[in-house]
CSV table of C-alpha atoms and ligand atoms in Angstrom, one decimal:
chain,number,residue,atom,x,y,z
A,30,MET,CA,0.1,0.1,-0.1
A,31,GLY,CA,1.3,3.4,-0.9
A,32,PHE,CA,1.9,6.1,1.8
A,33,ARG,CA,-0.8,8.1,0.3
A,34,SER,CA,-3.5,5.3,0.6
A,35,TRP,CA,-2.1,4.3,4.0
A,36,VAL,CA,-2.7,8.0,5.1
A,37,LEU,CA,-6.2,8.1,3.6
A,38,MET,CA,-7.1,4.8,5.1
A,39,SER,CA,-5.8,5.8,8.7
A,40,VAL,CA,-8.0,9.0,8.5
A,41,PHE,CA,-10.9,6.9,7.4
A,42,VAL,CA,-10.5,4.5,10.2
A,43,CYS,CA,-9.8,7.1,12.7
A,44,GLY,CA,-12.9,9.0,11.6
A,45,LEU,CA,-15.0,6.2,12.1
A,46,ALA,CA,-13.6,5.1,15.5
A,47,GLY,CA,-13.1,8.6,16.8
A,48,ILE,CA,-9.8,9.4,18.7
A,49,GLY,CA,-9.3,6.3,20.7
A,50,GLU,CA,-7.2,5.9,23.8
A,51,GLY,CA,-3.4,6.0,22.7
A,52,GLN,CA,-4.4,7.5,19.4
A,53,HIS,CA,-2.4,10.4,18.4
A,54,LEU,CA,-4.3,13.7,17.5
A,55,PRO,CA,-3.8,14.6,13.9
A,56,LEU,CA,-2.7,18.3,12.8
A,57,PRO,CA,-6.1,19.7,12.4
A,58,PRO,CA,-6.6,20.6,8.6
A,59,LEU,CA,-6.8,24.2,7.2
A,60,PRO,CA,-10.4,24.9,6.1
A,61,TYR,CA,-9.0,26.4,3.0
A,62,ALA,CA,-5.9,26.3,0.3
A,63,TYR,CA,-2.6,27.8,1.5
A,64,ASP,CA,-3.0,30.5,-1.0
A,65,ALA,CA,-6.5,31.2,-0.3
A,66,LEU,CA,-5.9,34.4,1.8
A,67,GLU,CA,-3.5,36.1,-0.5
A,68,PRO,CA,-2.7,38.9,-0.7
A,69,TYR,CA,-3.7,39.5,2.9
A,70,ILE,CA,-1.8,36.4,4.3
A,71,ASP,CA,0.8,35.0,1.9
A,72,GLU,CA,0.9,31.3,1.0
A,73,GLU,CA,4.6,30.7,2.4
A,74,THR,CA,3.6,32.1,5.8
A,75,MET,CA,0.4,29.9,5.8
A,76,ARG,CA,2.4,26.8,5.0
A,77,ILE,CA,5.2,27.4,7.6
A,78,HIS,CA,2.7,28.5,10.2
A,79,HIS,CA,0.3,25.3,9.6
A,80,LEU,CA,2.8,22.6,8.6
A,81,LYS,CA,5.8,23.6,11.0
A,82,HIS,CA,4.3,25.6,13.8
A,83,HIS,CA,1.0,24.0,14.3
A,84,GLN,CA,2.5,20.6,13.6
A,85,ALA,CA,5.0,21.0,16.2
A,86,TYR,CA,2.5,22.1,18.9
A,87,THR,CA,0.4,19.0,17.8
A,88,ASP,CA,3.4,16.7,18.2
A,89,LYS,CA,4.4,18.1,21.6
A,90,LEU,CA,0.8,18.0,22.8
A,91,ASN,CA,0.8,14.3,21.7
A,92,GLN,CA,4.0,13.4,23.8
A,93,ALA,CA,2.3,15.1,26.8
A,94,LEU,CA,-0.8,13.2,26.4
A,95,THR,CA,1.2,10.0,26.0
A,96,ALA,CA,2.9,10.7,29.2
A,97,LEU,CA,-0.4,11.3,31.1
A,98,ARG,CA,-1.9,8.1,29.8
A,99,GLY,CA,1.1,6.2,30.9
A,100,ASP,CA,0.4,7.2,34.5
A,101,PRO,CA,-2.8,5.3,35.9
A,102,GLU,CA,-3.6,8.4,38.2
A,103,LEU,CA,-3.3,10.9,35.4
A,104,LYS,CA,-5.0,8.8,32.7
A,105,TYR,CA,-8.2,10.6,33.1
A,106,LEU,CA,-6.6,14.0,32.1
A,107,ALA,CA,-5.7,12.7,28.7
A,108,LYS,CA,-9.3,11.6,28.2
A,109,MET,CA,-11.1,14.8,28.9
A,110,GLY,CA,-10.3,16.4,25.6
A,111,VAL,CA,-7.7,19.3,25.1
A,112,ASP,CA,-10.2,22.2,25.7
A,113,LYS,CA,-11.2,20.8,29.0
A,114,LEU,CA,-7.6,19.7,29.9
A,115,LEU,CA,-6.5,23.3,29.5
A,116,GLN,CA,-9.2,24.3,32.2
A,117,HIS,CA,-7.6,21.7,34.5
A,118,LEU,CA,-4.1,22.7,34.2
A,119,ASP,CA,-3.7,22.7,38.1
A,120,GLU,CA,-4.2,19.0,38.2
A,121,VAL,CA,-1.4,18.3,35.6
A,122,PRO,CA,1.8,17.5,37.5
A,123,PRO,CA,4.4,20.2,37.3
A,124,ARG,CA,6.7,18.2,35.1
A,125,LEU,CA,4.0,18.2,32.3
A,126,ARG,CA,2.1,21.3,33.1
A,127,GLY,CA,4.1,23.7,30.9
A,128,GLN,CA,4.1,21.3,28.0
A,129,VAL,CA,0.4,20.9,28.1
A,130,GLN,CA,-0.3,24.6,28.7
A,131,ASN,CA,2.1,25.7,25.7
A,132,HIS,CA,1.4,23.1,23.3
A,133,GLY,CA,-2.3,22.3,24.1
A,134,GLY,CA,-2.7,25.8,23.8
A,135,GLY,CA,-1.1,26.0,20.5
A,136,TYR,CA,-3.0,23.2,19.4
A,137,VAL,CA,-6.4,24.7,19.9
A,138,ASN,CA,-5.7,28.4,19.6
A,139,HIS,CA,-4.4,27.6,15.8
A,140,ASP,CA,-7.3,25.5,15.0
A,141,GLN,CA,-9.6,28.3,16.4
A,142,PHE,CA,-7.5,31.1,14.5
A,143,TRP,CA,-7.7,29.3,11.0
A,144,HIS,CA,-11.5,29.2,11.4
A,145,ASN,CA,-11.6,32.7,12.2
A,146,LEU,CA,-10.0,33.8,8.9
A,147,SER,CA,-12.0,33.6,5.6
A,148,PRO,CA,-10.9,33.9,1.9
A,149,LYS,CA,-14.4,35.7,1.5
A,150,GLY,CA,-13.3,38.5,3.7
A,151,ALA,CA,-16.8,39.3,5.3
A,152,GLY,CA,-15.5,42.6,6.3
A,153,GLU,CA,-17.8,43.2,9.3
A,154,PRO,CA,-20.6,41.3,11.1
A,155,ALA,CA,-24.1,41.3,9.3
A,156,SER,CA,-26.1,44.3,10.7
A,157,SER,CA,-29.1,42.2,12.0
A,158,SER,CA,-26.7,39.6,13.7
A,159,LYS,CA,-26.4,39.1,17.5
A,160,LEU,CA,-22.8,39.8,17.2
A,161,SER,CA,-23.3,43.2,15.7
A,162,GLU,CA,-25.8,44.1,18.2
A,163,ALA,CA,-23.4,43.0,21.1
A,164,ILE,CA,-20.3,44.8,19.6
A,165,ASN,CA,-22.6,48.0,19.3
A,166,GLU,CA,-23.7,47.5,23.1
A,167,THR,CA,-20.2,47.1,24.2
A,168,PHE,CA,-17.9,49.1,21.9
A,169,GLY,CA,-20.3,51.7,20.6
A,170,SER,CA,-19.8,50.8,17.0
A,171,PHE,CA,-17.8,48.2,14.8
A,172,ASP,CA,-15.2,51.0,14.3
A,173,GLY,CA,-15.0,51.4,18.0
A,174,PHE,CA,-14.3,47.6,18.3
A,175,LYS,CA,-11.7,47.8,15.7
A,176,SER,CA,-9.7,50.5,17.2
A,177,ILE,CA,-9.8,48.6,20.8
A,178,PHE,CA,-9.0,45.3,19.2
A,179,SER,CA,-6.1,46.6,17.0
A,180,GLU,CA,-4.7,48.6,20.1
A,181,ALA,CA,-4.9,45.4,22.1
A,182,CYS,CA,-3.0,43.6,19.5
A,183,MET,CA,-0.3,46.1,19.4
A,184,GLY,CA,-0.1,45.9,23.3
A,185,VAL,CA,0.8,42.4,23.5
A,186,PHE,CA,4.6,42.3,24.5
A,187,GLY,CA,6.5,39.6,22.8
A,188,SER,CA,4.6,36.6,21.7
A,189,GLY,CA,0.8,36.2,22.4
A,190,TRP,CA,-2.8,36.4,21.2
A,191,CYS,CA,-5.6,39.0,20.9
A,192,TRP,CA,-9.2,37.7,21.6
A,193,LEU,CA,-12.7,38.7,21.4
A,194,CYS,CA,-14.6,36.7,24.1
A,195,PHE,CA,-18.0,36.5,25.8
A,196,ASN,CA,-17.7,36.8,29.7
A,197,PRO,CA,-20.5,34.6,31.1
A,198,GLU,CA,-20.4,36.4,34.4
A,199,THR,CA,-21.0,40.0,33.1
A,200,GLN,CA,-22.8,38.7,29.9
A,201,VAL,CA,-21.0,41.2,27.7
A,202,LEU,CA,-18.2,40.9,25.0
A,203,THR,CA,-14.6,41.7,26.1
A,204,VAL,CA,-11.4,42.2,24.3
A,205,GLU,CA,-8.6,40.1,26.1
A,206,THR,CA,-4.9,39.6,25.3
A,207,THR,CA,-2.7,36.5,26.5
A,208,GLY,CA,1.0,35.8,26.4
A,209,ASN,CA,2.6,32.8,24.8
A,210,GLN,CA,-0.1,30.2,23.8
A,211,ASP,CA,-2.4,30.8,26.9
A,212,THR,CA,-6.2,31.0,26.1
A,213,PRO,CA,-8.8,33.1,28.0
A,214,ALA,CA,-10.9,30.1,28.1
A,215,SER,CA,-8.8,28.7,31.0
A,216,LYS,CA,-10.3,31.4,33.1
A,217,GLY,CA,-13.8,30.7,31.9
A,218,LEU,CA,-14.3,33.0,29.1
A,219,HIS,CA,-15.9,31.9,25.8
A,220,VAL,CA,-13.8,32.6,22.9
A,221,ILE,CA,-15.6,34.1,19.9
A,222,LEU,CA,-12.6,35.1,17.9
A,223,ALA,CA,-8.7,34.7,18.1
A,224,LEU,CA,-5.9,36.6,16.3
A,225,ASP,CA,-2.4,35.1,16.5
A,226,VAL,CA,0.2,38.1,17.0
A,227,TRP,CA,3.2,36.0,17.3
A,228,GLU,CA,5.9,37.2,15.0
A,229,HIS,CA,5.9,33.9,13.1
A,230,ALA,CA,2.2,34.8,11.9
A,231,TYR,CA,3.7,37.8,9.9
A,232,TYR,CA,7.5,38.1,9.8
A,233,LEU,CA,8.1,36.7,6.3
A,234,LYS,CA,5.7,39.3,4.8
A,235,HIS,CA,5.7,42.2,7.2
A,236,GLN,CA,9.0,41.6,9.3
A,237,ASN,CA,8.6,43.4,12.6
A,238,LYS,CA,5.5,45.6,11.4
A,239,ARG,CA,2.8,44.1,13.6
A,240,LYS,CA,0.6,47.0,12.8
A,241,ASP,CA,0.8,46.2,9.1
A,242,TYR,CA,-0.2,42.6,9.7
A,243,VAL,CA,-3.1,43.5,12.0
A,244,ASP,CA,-4.5,46.0,9.4
A,245,ALA,CA,-4.1,43.3,6.7
A,246,VAL,CA,-6.1,40.6,8.7
A,247,LEU,CA,-8.8,42.8,10.0
A,248,PRO,CA,-10.8,42.7,6.5
A,249,ILE,CA,-10.7,38.9,6.2
A,250,LEU,CA,-11.9,38.0,9.8
A,251,ASP,CA,-14.8,35.6,9.3
A,252,TRP,CA,-17.6,37.3,11.1
A,253,GLU,CA,-20.2,34.6,10.0
A,254,GLU,CA,-18.0,32.0,12.1
A,255,ALA,CA,-18.0,34.5,15.0
A,256,GLU,CA,-21.6,34.8,14.9
A,257,ARG,CA,-22.0,31.0,14.9
A,258,ARG,CA,-20.0,30.9,18.0
A,259,LEU,CA,-21.6,33.7,19.8
A,260,VAL,CA,-25.1,32.1,19.1
A,261,GLN,CA,-23.7,28.6,20.4
A,262,VAL,CA,-22.4,30.5,23.6
A,263,LEU,CA,-25.6,32.2,24.3
A,264,ALA,CA,-27.6,29.0,23.7
A,265,THR,CA,-25.3,27.1,26.0
A,266,GLU,CA,-25.7,29.9,28.6
A,267,LYS,CA,-29.4,29.8,28.4
A,268,GLU,CA,-29.6,26.1,29.1
A,269,GLU,CA,-27.5,26.5,32.1
A,270,LEU,CA,-29.6,29.2,33.6
B,18,MN,MN1,1.0,30.9,15.5
């Protein structure tokens, strides 16, 4: 059997069986072609970001999960799913905590990020959407949101992320930043949209000019996807009330 058919068969079998115990997590696929975001994000940046950086987070997360599975007392952590695991970091032993936090974060944050970008470049949320309503309520207008979000992106020192989140306690949207691969989901916020502001996300095209990258990416944020997430979050919140 050729390598390609072996890969296809493995994907098929895993797809049917789900991710079983001991099964390595695959690199989540991009939802579009590598050159689909040109000229906003160049093909080479997308290839390296996905095939090298996201792959490395995936590999090192898998290593950590294997180590957790190997310990009968920690096995339950490997079974809970990566999103949930990142909310239980305090239960991960110190020798594995950094690896889970950084690479588990890198694994889920990038998957979120790819889905927050769209070759169609929706520009802004549809005027009748829940998200548009919430943005106007919290930031005054979409322009108001954009300037707060851009400023927050520029304010991240070193490597990190900028986020649009829904806070279940205050029931409003909030712009957050985190360092490294930390996610605001770890402190109970619901992520609506994520923007990677690590230099590896833009250095090939924009070198050190993060502002140029942020300006290039704002028009291709996928507001339909963000709307879906907000609607889902609001529905879950309602169920819990
Ligand atoms: Mn990245």
